[in-house]
mmCIF file of C-alpha atoms in Angstrom:
data_model
loop_
_atom_site.group_PDB
_atom_site.id
_atom_site.type_symbol
_atom_site.label_atom_id
_atom_site.label_comp_id
_atom_site.label_asym_id
_atom_site.label_seq_id
_atom_site.Cartn_x
_atom_site.Cartn_y
_atom_site.Cartn_z
ATOM 1 C CA UNK A 785 0.509 11.828 24.088
ATOM 2 C CA UNK A 786 2.806 9.049 25.256
ATOM 3 C CA UNK A 787 2.181 6.791 28.219
ATOM 4 C CA UNK A 788 5.142 5.122 29.871
ATOM 5 C CA UNK A 789 4.892 1.363 30.341
ATOM 6 C CA UNK A 790 7.291 -1.356 31.388
ATOM 7 C CA UNK A 791 8.270 -1.829 27.751
ATOM 8 C CA UNK A 792 7.552 0.205 24.657
ATOM 9 C CA UNK A 793 5.679 3.419 25.490
ATOM 10 C CA UNK A 794 2.103 3.704 24.233
ATOM 11 C CA UNK A 795 1.238 6.626 21.962
ATOM 12 C CA UNK A 796 -2.331 7.919 22.000
ATOM 13 C CA UNK A 797 -3.534 9.659 18.856
ATOM 14 C CA UNK A 798 -6.799 11.467 18.198
ATOM 15 C CA UNK A 799 -8.130 10.305 14.841
ATOM 16 C CA UNK A 800 -11.226 11.940 13.423
ATOM 17 C CA UNK A 801 -14.223 9.824 12.533
ATOM 18 C CA UNK A 802 -14.500 8.851 8.879
ATOM 19 C CA UNK A 803 -17.256 10.735 7.087
ATOM 20 C CA UNK A 804 -19.676 9.274 4.604
ATOM 21 C CA UNK A 805 -18.619 11.696 1.856
ATOM 22 C CA UNK A 806 -16.119 10.307 -0.639
ATOM 23 C CA UNK A 807 -12.847 11.989 -1.506
ATOM 24 C CA UNK A 808 -14.106 12.825 -5.003
ATOM 25 C CA UNK A 809 -17.028 14.802 -3.517
ATOM 26 C CA UNK A 810 -15.180 17.013 -1.020
ATOM 27 C CA UNK A 811 -13.347 20.286 -1.616
ATOM 28 C CA UNK A 812 -9.580 20.392 -2.077
ATOM 29 C CA UNK A 813 -8.997 21.821 1.423
ATOM 30 C CA UNK A 814 -10.812 18.896 3.074
ATOM 31 C CA UNK A 815 -8.991 16.399 0.873
ATOM 32 C CA UNK A 816 -5.628 17.933 1.773
ATOM 33 C CA UNK A 817 -6.509 17.782 5.494
ATOM 34 C CA UNK A 818 -7.466 14.102 5.201
ATOM 35 C CA UNK A 819 -4.220 13.273 3.409
ATOM 36 C CA UNK A 820 -2.142 15.107 6.035
ATOM 37 C CA UNK A 821 -3.921 13.259 8.843
ATOM 38 C CA UNK A 822 -3.249 9.836 7.300
ATOM 39 C CA UNK A 823 0.398 10.743 6.679
ATOM 40 C CA UNK A 824 0.714 11.894 10.294
ATOM 41 C CA UNK A 825 -0.569 8.573 11.609
ATOM 42 C CA UNK A 826 1.835 6.688 9.312
ATOM 43 C CA UNK A 827 4.775 8.751 10.566
ATOM 44 C CA UNK A 828 3.775 7.998 14.177
ATOM 45 C CA UNK A 829 3.594 4.265 13.482
ATOM 46 C CA UNK A 830 6.929 4.170 11.705
ATOM 47 C CA UNK A 831 8.935 7.356 12.384
ATOM 48 C CA UNK A 832 12.060 6.278 10.511
ATOM 49 C CA UNK A 833 10.251 5.006 7.361
ATOM 50 C CA UNK A 834 6.599 6.104 7.013
ATOM 51 C CA UNK A 835 6.490 4.780 3.427
ATOM 52 C CA UNK A 836 6.975 1.266 4.846
ATOM 53 C CA UNK A 837 3.419 1.403 6.265
ATOM 54 C CA UNK A 838 2.098 2.358 2.813
ATOM 55 C CA UNK A 839 3.966 -0.589 1.272
ATOM 56 C CA UNK A 840 2.352 -2.954 3.778
ATOM 57 C CA UNK A 841 -1.093 -1.468 3.109
ATOM 58 C CA UNK A 842 -0.678 -2.003 -0.634
ATOM 59 C CA UNK A 843 0.641 -5.525 -0.084
ATOM 60 C CA UNK A 844 -2.468 -6.336 1.981
ATOM 61 C CA UNK A 845 -4.830 -5.311 -0.835
ATOM 62 C CA UNK A 846 -6.432 -7.968 -2.992
ATOM 63 C CA UNK A 847 -5.418 -8.431 -6.611
ATOM 64 C CA UNK A 848 -8.712 -6.993 -7.908
ATOM 65 C CA UNK A 849 -8.269 -3.846 -5.794
ATOM 66 C CA UNK A 850 -4.699 -3.445 -7.071
ATOM 67 C CA UNK A 851 -5.881 -3.803 -10.678
ATOM 68 C CA UNK A 852 -8.612 -1.219 -10.081
ATOM 69 C CA UNK A 853 -6.096 1.259 -8.644
ATOM 70 C CA UNK A 854 -3.759 0.782 -11.613
ATOM 71 C CA UNK A 855 -6.545 1.248 -14.151
ATOM 72 C CA UNK A 856 -7.798 4.394 -12.371
ATOM 73 C CA UNK A 857 -4.245 5.755 -12.484
ATOM 74 C CA UNK A 858 -4.021 4.926 -16.193
ATOM 75 C CA UNK A 859 -1.205 2.386 -15.818
ATOM 76 C CA UNK A 860 -1.301 -0.878 -17.738
ATOM 77 C CA UNK A 861 1.267 -3.603 -18.261
ATOM 78 C CA UNK A 862 0.768 -6.087 -21.068
ATOM 79 C CA UNK A 863 3.468 -8.685 -21.645
ATOM 80 C CA UNK A 864 3.101 -11.090 -24.535
ATOM 81 C CA UNK A 865 3.457 -14.810 -23.855
ATOM 82 C CA UNK A 866 6.662 -15.101 -25.885
ATOM 83 C CA UNK A 867 8.235 -12.136 -24.111
ATOM 84 C CA UNK A 868 7.226 -13.538 -20.730
ATOM 85 C CA UNK A 869 8.789 -16.879 -21.591
ATOM 86 C CA UNK A 870 11.986 -15.141 -22.699
ATOM 87 C CA UNK A 871 12.085 -13.178 -19.444
ATOM 88 C CA UNK A 872 11.708 -16.391 -17.423
ATOM 89 C CA UNK A 873 14.495 -18.028 -19.397
ATOM 90 C CA UNK A 874 16.755 -15.005 -18.924
ATOM 91 C CA UNK A 875 16.330 -15.206 -15.138
ATOM 92 C CA UNK A 876 17.953 -18.636 -15.196
ATOM 93 C CA UNK A 877 15.955 -20.079 -12.291
ATOM 94 C CA UNK A 878 14.834 -23.713 -12.016
ATOM 95 C CA UNK A 879 11.149 -24.395 -12.753
ATOM 96 C CA UNK A 880 10.225 -25.019 -9.094
ATOM 97 C CA UNK A 881 11.569 -21.610 -8.044
ATOM 98 C CA UNK A 882 9.730 -19.962 -10.938
ATOM 99 C CA UNK A 883 6.577 -21.672 -9.730
ATOM 100 C CA UNK A 884 6.914 -20.175 -6.245
ATOM 101 C CA UNK A 885 7.759 -16.803 -7.792
ATOM 102 C CA UNK A 886 4.530 -16.918 -9.797
ATOM 103 C CA UNK A 887 2.445 -17.310 -6.605
#
């Protein structure tokens, strides 16, 4: 439902209350419904690029949460020190720009 205002119209959305049961404990039908509801809200927030909202959500996560998600997915990335140094040298950036890139 959209409400007209003087500027950007407001969109009201009915979002169901989060339940105490975890996604691992529910049946596949409930899990699919939850996923569809979250995707619907993302598409309302950003109709032209709903994946942009997901990118911002991932960017807002802490480093420990990101590591936990990668390990649960079975993805690891190990770069040796010598290879990392070679990659930095191949970029050809000054040390102060590499320092800001590292942060």
